[in-house]
Amino acid sequence: MSEREKLNDEASRAAARSLLAWQAEAGADEAIGNHPVNRMAAKEPGPGESVAKQSGAGEPGPDAGARGQSPRAGATAARTEVAAPDPVMAARTKAREARTLVDLLHILEGFEGCPLRFTAKNLCFADGNPEARVMFIGEAPGADEDIQGKPFVGRAGKLLDKMLTAIGLDRSSAYITNVVYWRPPGNRTPTPQETQICRPFIDRQIELADPDIVVFLGGAAAKEMLNRSEGILKLRGKWFDFDTGKRTIKAIATLHPAYLLRQPAQKRLAWRDFLAIRKALDT
């Protein structure tokens, strides 16, 4: 191989690696087949199937001629369009059916109204003790959580465990979940629609768990659940009243462990928040 051919080969390999990296970043991080398929290409006619039949063309039926309609118009008129159900309303209806946390888990396992469930590997419902006095709620699962089917088990989860230990708690004395139950592709931010679809379920989960304190980890969870527009640095460390449906309980927002991994200097603020949580549990 000449020097020029070697350079061209290396350039092709570099381009391929760059394309794969872009696809992984976009969320296409696993193969679903052994060979590439161009799904935009025209389908070849099957055995005994004419091109005319495949494309939808054909002779007009007797009713079409009598009505003076073209075959296409007749087919359109004959077809009844059924409006797709509102996934948010469907979520509200299904969430109200849950009488226990186990019921809610099973309902979510069968719920198909959130498109994230079709790209995620696992449902990440909850971890820890559902009878704990304090409940921690983040935004959405990441890659490690998606694999294990549990919230906060990756690097951010390990930091959360250390933060819990620092105030005398662990996963046997805390209940942990997320606003969104399935990992968004590529760890992107959940869309407002995806969050709204999951909202009735997390509301019901809080109501059924009935903790004394709920802690929102990060700005996305805090703003969604508290219906606030301020950033997390303004929301954190303040106590709010949160209506669970059964009663009004204390709620506080703090910095997400993933944020603290990127900004370790802000751990001092999270430490203050966790001391406030410990104090509230002791009173």
Short mmCIF file of N, CA and C in Angstrom, two decimals, residues 124-126 135-142 145 151-152 156 160 175-182 190 195 198-199 202 205-206 214-225 232 252-258:
data_model
loop_
_atom_site.label_atom_id
_atom_site.label_comp_id
_atom_site.label_asym_id
_atom_site.label_seq_id
_atom_site.Cartn_x
_atom_site.Cartn_y
_atom_site.Cartn_z
N CYS A 124 -37.00 2.61 35.56
CA CYS A 124 -36.32 2.92 36.83
C CYS A 124 -37.35 3.50 37.78
N PHE A 125 -37.98 2.64 38.54
CA PHE A 125 -39.11 3.08 39.38
C PHE A 125 -38.64 3.74 40.67
N ALA A 126 -37.87 3.02 41.47
CA ALA A 126 -37.44 3.57 42.76
C ALA A 126 -36.39 2.67 43.37
N MET A 135 -37.89 11.45 51.12
CA MET A 135 -37.92 10.96 49.74
C MET A 135 -37.11 11.91 48.86
N PHE A 136 -36.18 11.36 48.07
CA PHE A 136 -35.33 12.15 47.18
C PHE A 136 -35.78 11.93 45.74
N ILE A 137 -35.92 13.04 45.00
CA ILE A 137 -36.42 12.96 43.63
C ILE A 137 -35.49 13.73 42.69
N GLY A 138 -34.93 13.03 41.70
CA GLY A 138 -34.09 13.66 40.69
C GLY A 138 -34.86 13.90 39.41
N GLU A 139 -34.12 14.07 38.31
CA GLU A 139 -34.77 14.40 37.04
C GLU A 139 -35.09 13.15 36.21
N ALA A 140 -34.08 12.37 35.84
CA ALA A 140 -34.28 11.22 34.95
C ALA A 140 -33.10 10.27 35.09
N PRO A 141 -33.29 8.99 34.75
CA PRO A 141 -32.19 8.03 34.82
C PRO A 141 -31.10 8.32 33.79
N GLY A 142 -29.88 7.87 34.09
CA GLY A 142 -28.78 7.92 33.14
C GLY A 142 -28.48 6.52 32.62
N GLU A 145 -28.19 3.77 35.37
CA GLU A 145 -29.51 3.50 35.93
C GLU A 145 -30.36 2.69 34.95
N PRO A 151 -32.73 3.96 40.19
CA PRO A 151 -32.26 5.35 40.13
C PRO A 151 -31.00 5.57 40.96
N PHE A 152 -30.16 6.46 40.51
CA PHE A 152 -28.98 6.91 41.23
C PHE A 152 -28.04 5.75 41.62
N ALA A 156 -23.09 9.76 40.05
CA ALA A 156 -23.90 10.68 40.85
C ALA A 156 -24.57 9.95 42.01
N LEU A 160 -24.35 10.64 46.00
CA LEU A 160 -25.55 10.78 46.83
C LEU A 160 -25.47 9.87 48.04
N TYR A 175 -35.95 7.04 50.48
CA TYR A 175 -36.65 6.54 49.30
C TYR A 175 -36.25 7.42 48.12
N ILE A 176 -35.83 6.82 47.02
CA ILE A 176 -35.18 7.56 45.93
C ILE A 176 -35.85 7.24 44.59
N THR A 177 -36.13 8.29 43.81
CA THR A 177 -36.73 8.09 42.49
C THR A 177 -36.42 9.30 41.62
N ASN A 178 -37.06 9.39 40.45
CA ASN A 178 -36.92 10.51 39.52
C ASN A 178 -38.28 10.96 39.03
N VAL A 179 -38.34 12.18 38.50
CA VAL A 179 -39.57 12.67 37.91
C VAL A 179 -39.91 11.85 36.67
N VAL A 180 -38.91 11.53 35.85
CA VAL A 180 -39.08 10.74 34.64
C VAL A 180 -38.51 9.35 34.89
N TYR A 181 -39.23 8.30 34.49
CA TYR A 181 -38.88 6.94 34.88
C TYR A 181 -38.03 6.18 33.86
N TRP A 182 -37.86 6.75 32.67
CA TRP A 182 -37.08 6.08 31.63
C TRP A 182 -35.96 7.01 31.16
N PRO A 190 -35.11 15.54 29.35
CA PRO A 190 -36.47 15.16 28.95
C PRO A 190 -37.23 16.36 28.38
N THR A 195 -41.99 14.95 30.42
CA THR A 195 -42.11 15.23 31.86
C THR A 195 -43.57 15.29 32.28
N CYS A 198 -45.12 11.88 32.68
CA CYS A 198 -44.71 11.18 33.89
C CYS A 198 -45.20 11.85 35.17
N ARG A 199 -45.57 13.12 35.08
CA ARG A 199 -45.93 13.89 36.28
C ARG A 199 -47.05 13.25 37.11
N ILE A 202 -45.46 10.43 39.30
CA ILE A 202 -44.61 10.82 40.42
C ILE A 202 -45.45 11.48 41.51
N GLN A 205 -46.91 8.65 43.31
CA GLN A 205 -45.88 7.94 44.06
C GLN A 205 -45.58 8.66 45.38
N ILE A 206 -45.50 9.98 45.33
CA ILE A 206 -45.28 10.74 46.56
C ILE A 206 -46.46 10.56 47.51
N VAL A 214 -39.78 15.79 51.38
CA VAL A 214 -39.38 15.44 50.02
C VAL A 214 -38.27 16.39 49.60
N VAL A 215 -37.21 15.82 49.00
CA VAL A 215 -36.04 16.59 48.59
C VAL A 215 -35.92 16.50 47.07
N PHE A 216 -35.92 17.65 46.42
CA PHE A 216 -35.77 17.68 44.96
C PHE A 216 -34.32 17.92 44.61
N LEU A 217 -33.75 16.98 43.88
CA LEU A 217 -32.33 17.03 43.51
C LEU A 217 -32.17 17.69 42.15
N GLY A 218 -31.71 18.92 42.13
CA GLY A 218 -31.47 19.61 40.87
C GLY A 218 -32.59 20.54 40.46
N GLY A 219 -32.24 21.48 39.58
CA GLY A 219 -33.19 22.49 39.16
C GLY A 219 -34.36 21.96 38.37
N ALA A 220 -34.14 20.97 37.50
CA ALA A 220 -35.23 20.45 36.67
C ALA A 220 -36.34 19.85 37.52
N ALA A 221 -35.96 19.00 38.48
CA ALA A 221 -36.96 18.39 39.36
C ALA A 221 -37.63 19.44 40.24
N ALA A 222 -36.84 20.37 40.78
CA ALA A 222 -37.40 21.38 41.68
C ALA A 222 -38.40 22.28 40.96
N LYS A 223 -38.03 22.75 39.78
CA LYS A 223 -38.91 23.67 39.06
C LYS A 223 -40.19 22.97 38.61
N GLU A 224 -40.08 21.72 38.18
CA GLU A 224 -41.26 20.98 37.75
C GLU A 224 -42.20 20.71 38.92
N MET A 225 -41.67 20.18 40.01
CA MET A 225 -42.52 19.73 41.11
C MET A 225 -43.02 20.88 41.99
N ILE A 232 -31.87 26.75 40.26
CA ILE A 232 -31.63 25.96 41.47
C ILE A 232 -30.85 26.73 42.52
N ILE A 252 -37.81 20.62 50.11
CA ILE A 252 -36.62 21.44 49.95
C ILE A 252 -35.90 21.02 48.68
N ALA A 253 -35.26 21.98 48.02
CA ALA A 253 -34.48 21.68 46.82
C ALA A 253 -33.00 21.83 47.14
N THR A 254 -32.19 21.01 46.49
CA THR A 254 -30.75 21.10 46.64
C THR A 254 -30.07 20.79 45.32
N LEU A 255 -28.77 20.89 45.29
CA LEU A 255 -28.02 20.69 44.05
C LEU A 255 -27.95 19.20 43.70
N HIS A 256 -28.05 18.91 42.42
CA HIS A 256 -28.00 17.52 41.96
C HIS A 256 -26.57 17.00 42.11
N PRO A 257 -26.40 15.75 42.54
CA PRO A 257 -25.04 15.19 42.67
C PRO A 257 -24.24 15.25 41.37
N ALA A 258 -24.90 15.11 40.22
CA ALA A 258 -24.17 15.20 38.95
C ALA A 258 -23.59 16.60 38.76
#
